[in-house]
Coordinates of C-alpha atoms in Angstrom, one line a residue:
Chain A
M1 CA 12.4 29.6 -10.7
L2 CA 13.5 27.5 -13.7
T3 CA 12.9 23.9 -12.8
F4 CA 14.6 22.2 -15.8
R5 CA 15.9 22.9 -19.3
I6 CA 16.2 20.3 -22.2
L7 CA 19.7 20.1 -23.7
E8 CA 20.0 19.1 -27.4
H9 CA 23.0 16.9 -28.3
T10 CA 24.2 15.4 -31.6
A11 CA 23.0 11.8 -30.8
D12 CA 21.5 12.0 -27.4
I13 CA 19.3 14.3 -25.4
G14 CA 19.9 15.7 -22.0
F15 CA 18.6 18.1 -19.4
E16 CA 19.6 20.5 -16.7
A17 CA 17.6 20.4 -13.6
F18 CA 17.6 23.1 -10.9
G19 CA 16.5 23.3 -7.3
A20 CA 16.9 25.4 -4.2
N21 CA 18.2 22.3 -2.5
R22 CA 19.2 18.7 -3.5
Q23 CA 15.7 17.3 -2.8
E24 CA 14.3 19.8 -5.4
V25 CA 16.9 19.1 -8.0
F26 CA 16.3 15.3 -7.7
A27 CA 12.6 15.9 -8.0
N28 CA 13.0 18.3 -11.0
A29 CA 15.3 15.8 -12.7
G30 CA 12.5 13.3 -12.5
R31 CA 10.2 15.9 -14.1
A32 CA 12.7 16.6 -16.9
L33 CA 13.1 12.9 -17.6
F34 CA 9.3 12.4 -18.0
H35 CA 9.0 15.6 -20.0
I36 CA 11.4 14.0 -22.5
I37 CA 9.5 10.7 -22.5
A38 CA 5.9 11.8 -22.7
D39 CA 3.5 14.7 -22.8
T40 CA 3.1 14.9 -19.1
K41 CA 0.2 17.4 -19.2
S42 CA -2.1 14.5 -19.9
V43 CA -0.8 12.4 -17.0
E44 CA -2.9 12.6 -13.9
P45 CA -1.3 12.1 -10.5
R46 CA -3.8 9.4 -9.6
E47 CA -1.4 6.9 -7.9
Q48 CA 1.7 7.4 -5.9
V49 CA 4.6 5.0 -6.1
N50 CA 7.3 4.6 -3.5
V51 CA 10.8 4.7 -5.0
S52 CA 13.9 4.0 -3.0
A53 CA 17.4 4.4 -4.5
R54 CA 20.9 3.9 -3.3
G55 CA 24.3 5.0 -4.6
T56 CA 27.9 5.1 -3.6
N57 CA 27.9 8.9 -4.1
R58 CA 25.5 11.7 -4.9
S59 CA 26.0 11.5 -8.6
E60 CA 25.5 7.8 -8.7
L61 CA 22.4 8.2 -6.5
L62 CA 21.0 10.6 -9.1
V63 CA 21.6 8.1 -12.0
N64 CA 20.1 5.3 -9.9
W65 CA 17.1 7.3 -9.0
L66 CA 16.4 8.2 -12.6
S67 CA 17.2 4.6 -13.7
D68 CA 14.6 3.3 -11.3
L69 CA 12.0 5.7 -12.6
L70 CA 12.9 4.7 -16.1
Y71 CA 12.5 1.0 -15.2
L72 CA 9.1 1.7 -13.7
Q73 CA 8.1 3.4 -17.0
D74 CA 9.6 0.8 -19.3
A75 CA 8.7 -2.4 -17.4
E76 CA 5.6 -1.5 -15.6
G77 CA 4.1 1.2 -17.8
W78 CA 4.1 4.1 -15.3
L79 CA 4.1 7.7 -16.4
F80 CA 4.9 10.2 -13.6
R81 CA 4.1 13.8 -13.4
E82 CA 4.9 14.8 -9.8
F83 CA 7.8 13.9 -7.6
E84 CA 8.4 14.4 -3.9
V85 CA 11.7 13.5 -2.3
I86 CA 10.8 12.2 1.2
S87 CA 14.4 11.8 2.5
L88 CA 17.8 12.2 0.9
S89 CA 21.3 11.5 2.1
D90 CA 24.5 11.2 0.0
H91 CA 23.9 7.5 -0.5
C92 CA 20.1 6.9 -0.1
L93 CA 16.9 8.4 -1.4
Q94 CA 13.3 7.8 -0.6
A95 CA 10.7 9.5 -2.8
V96 CA 7.2 9.3 -4.0
A97 CA 6.4 9.6 -7.7
R98 CA 2.8 10.4 -8.7
G99 CA 1.2 9.5 -12.0
E100 CA -0.7 6.7 -13.6
K101 CA -0.2 3.7 -15.9
F102 CA 0.2 4.4 -19.6
D103 CA -3.1 4.6 -21.4
P104 CA -2.7 4.7 -25.2
A105 CA -6.1 6.5 -25.5
R106 CA -4.9 9.5 -23.4
H107 CA -1.2 9.5 -23.3
Q108 CA 1.4 10.3 -26.0
V109 CA 4.9 9.0 -25.8
K110 CA 7.3 11.6 -27.3
L111 CA 10.7 9.9 -27.1
P112 CA 11.5 6.5 -25.7
V113 CA 14.5 6.7 -23.4
K114 CA 16.7 3.6 -23.3
A115 CA 19.0 4.5 -20.4
I116 CA 20.4 7.1 -18.1
T117 CA 24.1 7.7 -18.9
Y118 CA 27.1 9.1 -17.0
H119 CA 28.1 11.2 -20.0
Q120 CA 28.8 14.7 -18.8
L121 CA 27.0 13.9 -15.6
L122 CA 27.0 16.9 -13.2
L123 CA 25.5 17.6 -9.8
E124 CA 26.8 20.8 -8.4
E125 CA 25.9 23.4 -5.8
L126 CA 25.6 26.9 -7.2
E127 CA 25.1 30.1 -5.3
G128 CA 21.6 29.8 -4.0
G129 CA 20.7 26.4 -5.3
W130 CA 21.7 23.2 -7.0
R131 CA 22.1 22.1 -10.6
A132 CA 22.1 18.7 -12.2
Q133 CA 23.1 17.8 -15.8
V134 CA 22.1 14.5 -17.2
Y135 CA 22.2 13.0 -20.7
V136 CA 20.0 10.0 -21.6
D137 CA 20.4 7.4 -24.2
I138 CA 17.6 7.4 -26.8
Chain B
M1 CA 16.9 15.4 11.5
W2 CA 13.9 14.1 9.5
I3 CA 10.5 14.7 11.1
F4 CA 7.9 12.1 10.2
E5 CA 4.3 13.2 10.0
G6 CA 3.4 9.9 11.6
E7 CA 5.5 10.8 14.7
R8 CA 3.9 14.2 15.0
K9 CA 0.4 12.8 15.0
T10 CA 1.2 10.1 17.6
R11 CA 0.9 12.1 20.8
T12 CA -0.6 9.9 23.4
R13 CA 1.7 8.0 25.8
Q14 CA 0.6 5.3 28.2
G15 CA 1.0 6.4 31.8
G16 CA 3.1 4.3 34.1
N17 CA 5.1 2.7 31.3
R18 CA 8.2 4.9 31.7
N19 CA 9.9 6.4 34.7
V20 CA 9.4 10.1 35.3
L21 CA 12.5 12.2 34.6
P22 CA 13.9 14.6 37.2
L23 CA 13.1 18.2 36.3
P24 CA 16.7 19.3 35.3
L25 CA 17.1 16.3 33.1
F26 CA 13.7 16.9 31.6
V27 CA 14.6 20.5 30.8
A28 CA 17.9 19.5 29.3
G29 CA 16.2 16.8 27.2
F30 CA 13.6 19.4 26.1
L31 CA 16.3 21.8 25.0
L32 CA 18.2 19.0 23.2
A33 CA 15.0 17.9 21.4
A34 CA 14.2 21.5 20.5
F35 CA 17.7 22.0 19.0
A36 CA 17.4 18.8 17.1
L37 CA 14.1 19.9 15.5
L38 CA 15.6 23.1 14.2
P39 CA 16.0 22.9 10.4
S40 CA 19.5 22.6 9.3
A41 CA 21.1 24.0 6.1
S42 CA 21.5 20.6 4.5
A43 CA 18.2 19.0 5.4
S44 CA 14.6 20.1 5.3
P45 CA 11.8 18.4 7.2
A46 CA 10.5 15.3 5.4
R47 CA 7.2 13.6 6.0
G48 CA 6.4 10.0 6.6
L49 CA 4.2 7.9 4.4
Y50 CA 1.8 7.0 7.2
E51 CA 0.1 8.5 10.3
V52 CA -0.7 6.9 13.6
R53 CA -4.0 7.6 15.3
E54 CA -5.4 6.6 18.6
I55 CA -8.8 5.3 17.9
K56 CA -9.9 4.9 21.5
R57 CA -7.9 4.6 24.7
G58 CA -4.8 2.5 24.0
V59 CA -5.9 1.3 20.6
Y60 CA -3.9 2.7 17.7
V61 CA -4.0 2.3 13.9
L62 CA -1.1 3.0 11.6
F63 CA -2.8 4.3 8.5
P64 CA -0.4 4.2 5.5
E65 CA -0.7 6.6 2.6
D66 CA -2.0 5.0 -0.5
V67 CA 1.4 4.2 -1.9
V68 CA 2.4 1.5 -4.5
D69 CA 5.6 0.0 -3.1
T70 CA 8.5 -1.0 -5.3
D71 CA 9.9 -3.4 -2.7
G72 CA 8.2 -6.6 -1.5
D73 CA 5.8 -8.8 -3.5
P74 CA 4.5 -6.9 -6.5
Q75 CA 1.2 -8.8 -6.2
F76 CA 0.7 -7.1 -2.7
N77 CA 2.2 -3.7 -3.3
R78 CA -0.3 -1.6 -1.4
R79 CA 0.3 -1.1 2.3
T80 CA -2.5 -2.2 4.7
N81 CA -3.5 -0.6 7.9
A82 CA -2.0 -2.2 11.0
G83 CA -3.4 -1.9 14.5
F84 CA -1.8 -2.1 17.9
I85 CA -3.2 -2.2 21.4
V86 CA -1.1 -0.9 24.2
T87 CA -1.7 -1.9 27.8
P88 CA 0.4 -1.8 31.0
E89 CA 0.7 -5.6 30.6
G90 CA 2.0 -5.6 27.1
A91 CA 1.0 -4.9 23.5
A92 CA -0.8 -6.7 20.7
V93 CA -0.5 -6.1 17.0
V94 CA -3.2 -6.7 14.3
D95 CA -1.6 -7.3 10.9
T96 CA 2.0 -6.6 10.1
M97 CA 1.8 -5.0 6.7
N98 CA 3.4 -6.0 3.4
T99 CA 7.1 -6.0 4.2
P100 CA 9.3 -6.2 7.3
F101 CA 10.5 -2.7 6.5
R102 CA 7.0 -1.4 7.0
A103 CA 6.6 -3.6 10.1
R104 CA 9.7 -2.0 11.6
D105 CA 7.9 1.4 11.3
L106 CA 5.1 -0.2 13.2
L107 CA 7.4 -1.5 15.9
Y108 CA 9.0 1.9 16.1
E109 CA 5.7 3.5 16.7
I110 CA 4.8 0.9 19.4
R111 CA 8.2 1.5 21.1
R112 CA 7.5 5.3 21.1
L113 CA 4.5 4.4 23.4
T114 CA 5.6 1.5 25.5
D115 CA 8.6 -0.6 26.6
Q116 CA 6.2 -3.5 27.3
P117 CA 6.7 -6.7 25.2
V118 CA 4.6 -7.2 22.1
R119 CA 2.8 -10.4 23.4
Y120 CA 0.6 -11.1 20.5
V121 CA 0.6 -10.6 16.7
I122 CA -2.6 -11.5 15.0
D123 CA -2.9 -12.0 11.3
T124 CA -6.4 -11.5 10.0
D125 CA -5.8 -13.6 6.9
A126 CA -3.0 -15.0 4.8
H127 CA -2.5 -12.4 2.2
A128 CA 1.0 -11.3 2.0
D129 CA 0.2 -7.6 2.6
V130 CA -1.0 -8.5 6.2
F131 CA 1.7 -11.0 7.2
L132 CA 5.0 -10.3 5.5
G133 CA 6.0 -8.2 8.4
N134 CA 5.6 -11.1 10.9
E135 CA 9.4 -11.8 11.0
V136 CA 10.0 -8.5 12.8
F137 CA 8.1 -9.8 15.8
V138 CA 10.0 -13.1 16.0
A139 CA 12.8 -11.2 17.8
E140 CA 10.2 -9.8 20.1
K141 CA 9.2 -13.4 21.1
S142 CA 5.6 -12.5 20.2
A143 CA 3.0 -15.3 19.8
I144 CA 2.0 -15.0 16.1
I145 CA -1.6 -16.1 15.8
A146 CA -3.7 -16.9 12.7
T147 CA -6.5 -19.4 11.9
I148 CA -5.6 -22.9 10.7
P149 CA -6.6 -22.3 7.1
A150 CA -4.6 -19.0 7.1
A151 CA -1.5 -20.9 8.3
A152 CA -2.0 -23.4 5.5
E153 CA -2.5 -20.6 3.0
M154 CA 0.7 -18.9 4.2
R155 CA 2.7 -22.1 3.6
D156 CA 1.2 -22.4 0.1
Y157 CA 2.2 -18.7 -0.5
S158 CA 5.8 -19.4 0.6
I159 CA 6.0 -22.4 -1.8
D160 CA 4.5 -20.4 -4.6
L161 CA 6.8 -17.5 -3.9
A162 CA 9.8 -19.9 -4.2
R163 CA 8.5 -21.1 -7.6
R164 CA 8.0 -17.5 -8.8
L165 CA 11.5 -16.6 -7.6
L166 CA 13.0 -19.5 -9.6
Q167 CA 11.1 -18.3 -12.7
D168 CA 12.2 -14.7 -12.2
E169 CA 14.5 -14.3 -15.2
N170 CA 15.2 -10.6 -14.8
W171 CA 15.9 -10.8 -11.1
R172 CA 13.5 -8.1 -10.4
L173 CA 11.3 -10.1 -8.0
Q174 CA 14.5 -11.4 -6.3
T175 CA 15.6 -7.9 -5.8
R176 CA 12.3 -6.8 -4.5
M177 CA 12.1 -9.7 -2.1
R178 CA 15.6 -9.4 -0.7
G179 CA 15.6 -9.4 3.1
I180 CA 12.0 -10.6 3.3
H181 CA 11.3 -14.0 4.9
P182 CA 7.6 -15.1 5.0
T183 CA 7.0 -16.1 8.6
P184 CA 4.0 -18.3 9.4
P185 CA 2.1 -18.2 12.7
T186 CA 3.4 -19.8 15.9
Q187 CA -0.1 -20.5 17.1
T188 CA -3.3 -21.4 15.2
L189 CA -6.9 -21.3 16.1
D190 CA -9.9 -23.1 14.8
A191 CA -12.5 -21.5 17.1
E192 CA -13.0 -18.2 18.7
L193 CA -10.1 -17.3 21.0
H194 CA -10.3 -14.8 23.9
L195 CA -7.2 -13.1 25.1
Q196 CA -6.9 -10.8 28.1
L197 CA -4.2 -8.1 28.0
G198 CA -4.3 -5.8 30.9
D199 CA -7.9 -4.6 31.1
E200 CA -8.4 -5.2 27.5
Q201 CA -10.4 -8.2 26.1
I202 CA -9.3 -9.3 22.7
R203 CA -11.5 -11.7 20.8
I204 CA -10.2 -13.4 17.7
V205 CA -13.2 -14.6 15.7
P206 CA -12.7 -16.9 12.7
L207 CA -15.1 -15.9 9.9
S208 CA -14.0 -18.1 7.1
G209 CA -15.3 -18.7 3.6
G210 CA -16.1 -15.1 2.5
H211 CA -13.1 -13.2 1.5
S212 CA -10.8 -16.1 2.2
E213 CA -10.8 -19.4 4.1
G214 CA -8.4 -18.1 6.7
D215 CA -10.2 -14.9 7.7
A216 CA -10.5 -13.8 11.3
V217 CA -11.6 -10.5 12.8
V218 CA -10.2 -9.0 16.0
F219 CA -13.0 -7.7 18.3
L220 CA -12.4 -5.5 21.3
P221 CA -15.8 -5.7 23.0
L222 CA -15.2 -3.2 25.7
L223 CA -14.1 -0.5 23.3
K224 CA -16.5 -1.7 20.5
I225 CA -13.7 -1.8 17.9
V226 CA -13.4 -4.5 15.2
F227 CA -10.3 -5.0 13.0
L228 CA -11.7 -6.6 9.8
G229 CA -8.6 -7.1 7.6
H230 CA -9.5 -7.6 4.0
L231 CA -13.2 -8.3 4.8
F232 CA -13.6 -4.5 4.7
E233 CA -12.1 -2.0 2.3
N234 CA -13.1 1.6 2.9
G235 CA -12.7 3.6 -0.3
F236 CA -10.5 1.0 -2.0
F237 CA -11.5 -1.6 -4.6
P238 CA -11.2 -5.1 -3.0
R239 CA -9.2 -8.0 -4.2
I240 CA -11.9 -10.5 -5.0
G241 CA -9.7 -13.4 -6.1
S242 CA -11.4 -16.7 -5.2
S243 CA -13.6 -15.1 -2.6
D244 CA -17.1 -16.4 -2.2
V245 CA -19.0 -13.1 -2.7
H246 CA -22.3 -14.4 -1.3
R247 CA -20.7 -15.7 1.9
W248 CA -18.7 -12.4 2.1
I249 CA -21.9 -10.4 2.0
E250 CA -23.5 -12.6 4.7
I251 CA -20.4 -12.1 6.9
L252 CA -20.6 -8.4 6.5
K253 CA -24.3 -8.4 7.4
E254 CA -23.4 -10.4 10.5
L255 CA -20.7 -7.9 11.4
E256 CA -23.0 -4.9 10.9
A257 CA -25.2 -6.4 13.7
W258 CA -22.4 -6.7 16.2
D259 CA -22.3 -4.3 19.2
A260 CA -19.4 -2.3 17.6
E261 CA -18.9 1.3 16.7
V262 CA -15.6 1.4 14.9
Y263 CA -14.6 -0.9 12.0
I264 CA -11.0 -0.9 10.9
P265 CA -10.6 -1.9 7.2
A266 CA -7.5 -3.3 5.5
H267 CA -7.2 -0.1 3.4
G268 CA -8.7 3.3 4.0
P269 CA -9.9 5.2 7.0
A270 CA -11.7 3.7 10.0
G271 CA -15.4 3.4 9.4
G272 CA -18.7 2.9 11.2
K273 CA -21.7 0.8 10.5
K274 CA -22.6 3.1 7.5
E275 CA -19.3 2.6 5.8
L276 CA -19.4 -1.1 6.4
A277 CA -22.9 -1.3 4.9
D278 CA -21.7 0.9 2.0
F279 CA -19.0 -1.7 1.2
R280 CA -21.4 -4.6 1.6
Q281 CA -23.8 -2.8 -0.8
F282 CA -21.0 -2.4 -3.3
L283 CA -20.4 -6.1 -3.3
E284 CA -24.2 -6.7 -3.8
W285 CA -24.4 -4.2 -6.5
L286 CA -21.3 -5.6 -8.3
W287 CA -22.6 -9.1 -8.2
N288 CA -26.1 -8.1 -9.4
E289 CA -24.7 -5.9 -12.1
V290 CA -22.3 -8.6 -13.4
A291 CA -24.9 -11.4 -13.2
T292 CA -27.5 -9.3 -15.0
R293 CA -25.2 -8.3 -17.8
A294 CA -23.8 -11.8 -18.1
A295 CA -27.3 -13.2 -18.4
E296 CA -27.7 -10.9 -21.4
G297 CA -24.9 -12.8 -23.1
K298 CA -22.2 -10.2 -22.4
T299 CA -18.6 -11.3 -22.0
A300 CA -16.2 -10.3 -19.2
S301 CA -14.4 -8.0 -21.7
D302 CA -17.8 -6.4 -22.5
L303 CA -18.4 -5.8 -18.8
K304 CA -15.0 -4.4 -18.1
R305 CA -15.6 -1.9 -21.0
E306 CA -19.2 -1.1 -20.2
M307 CA -19.5 -0.9 -16.5
K308 CA -17.1 2.0 -15.9
L309 CA -16.6 0.9 -12.4
T310 CA -13.9 3.4 -11.6
E311 CA -16.1 6.3 -12.7
I312 CA -19.1 5.1 -10.6
Y313 CA -16.8 4.4 -7.6
R314 CA -14.0 6.9 -7.3
W315 CA -12.0 4.6 -5.1
S316 CA -8.3 3.9 -4.8
A317 CA -6.6 0.7 -6.1
R318 CA -8.2 1.3 -9.5
D319 CA -6.1 -1.5 -11.0
L320 CA -8.2 -4.0 -9.0
A321 CA -11.5 -2.7 -10.5
P322 CA -11.4 -4.6 -13.8
R323 CA -10.0 -7.7 -12.0
A324 CA -13.0 -7.5 -9.6
I325 CA -15.4 -7.6 -12.6
E326 CA -13.5 -10.5 -14.2
E327 CA -13.4 -12.4 -10.9
V328 CA -17.1 -11.9 -10.1
Y329 CA -17.9 -12.8 -13.7
Q330 CA -16.1 -16.1 -13.3
Q331 CA -18.0 -16.8 -10.1
V332 CA -21.3 -16.0 -11.7
L333 CA -20.4 -18.5 -14.5
R334 CA -19.5 -21.2 -12.0
E335 CA -23.0 -20.8 -10.5
R336 CA -24.8 -20.7 -13.8
P337 CA -22.6 -22.2 -16.6
V338 CA -23.9 -21.7 -20.1
T339 CA -22.4 -21.6 -23.6
P340 CA -20.0 -18.8 -24.4
A341 CA -20.8 -16.3 -27.2
S342 CA -17.3 -15.1 -27.5
A343 CA -14.3 -16.6 -29.2
D344 CA -12.0 -14.9 -26.6
P345 CA -10.6 -17.6 -24.3
A346 CA -10.7 -15.1 -21.4
D347 CA -14.5 -15.0 -21.8
Q348 CA -15.1 -18.7 -21.4
G349 CA -18.7 -19.5 -20.6
T350 CA -21.4 -16.9 -21.1
I351 CA -24.7 -16.9 -19.5
T352 CA -27.8 -17.1 -21.6
Q353 CA -30.2 -18.0 -18.8
P354 CA -32.0 -14.8 -17.5
T355 CA -31.8 -14.2 -13.8
A356 CA -34.0 -12.4 -11.4
S357 CA -31.2 -10.2 -10.1
S358 CA -32.2 -6.9 -8.8
H359 CA -30.4 -3.9 -10.4
Q360 CA -29.6 -1.5 -7.7
A361 CA -27.7 1.7 -8.3
P362 CA -24.9 2.4 -5.9

């Protein structure tokens, strides 16, 4: 099954993430985000980081989840490769992200992402699964 | 309904703590529980980030997964093991983890086993990752016990935390620490303390001056279990800080000689005498290796680059490995101060005097 697809845009870049359920689509959105940021093939899932996010609705929760991951990358130097959503409701998410701290000798940053945007934000249930569409500010 | 792995692995209940249900009620309850456990269309089973194991009769340890937490104090972002002892006369807790949120998981697991009050909470030292959950047990009216130096260190920590919060320009620390209230002990000890809880003897033994001034271990002599707190790390790099490594090694040797079978570390699985000796030998090796290389005129930066600690020891908490080298290096310098060879201020003081340290491979 396709997990995510990068969407080109005139000024920004975005992605579509897919999943059999909402947990999967949130996890795959995390994968897509870090696929844009870095070459994740060189990232080893050595450490796992507990990430909790809240939102007033499902879409805001998706933006907040990705924003928290982006903060961890930007401020603390984490690069993540694997994501596991432990629990998920409409307003609250608990997940584990696995990866390691940025090592300039082994890791390559492809495209620094400034922020997660609400532009054309979409989180929808399709027949047989879920789809998210997110554009990020670069 | 979420099914937590920790719940599934906690199976033992204490007899006599709960009333026995009449058979029809039991059957109805069983059917309700079975229905609730069926997966629903909107939720799949999730797992917890810890598991609870009964080490010996009535003695449990909550072993967290090796997770870096994004709430709580970032300096203490790894969850520690927490123990609890359940008897028909009440329960006792050893260490309350790094946030009250984790401590509520701990209390939840205790409540799954007994309705008896949590009479004692024992903090094995004053590091925030073993005592920031204390506040959860205030409502339980538990006696919170630590050594006198640990109580002083907890007060110092609270003062320092307030200073850090004031300096927190991006509010990140304030966000992380929201809802967390460092809670000092209600009782202190300056000598060995014996508690009796049901049939269980609990000895709290101060062993200060090694890992920290406030260290104590909790010894259950009948069951031959010792909770060591940060004195023992099993498969994790230790936080050396301002520890006195020599004294730490002596304490570990002393503990190896105790009539005990199970040693519970701050991080990692329960160990026996072999695992405790392995950790003590790591500290000896680290000291000797750093002292030998420092005596050759190497700087702390040289050592961090050359020693490849994380390749020799494939342990968790890898971020602490270079710090351990740096901190041991500084201790070595304090013992044998000589002129630095490096212009790097981080490498102040380099040893030129040769030592007779043995070089023992791990």
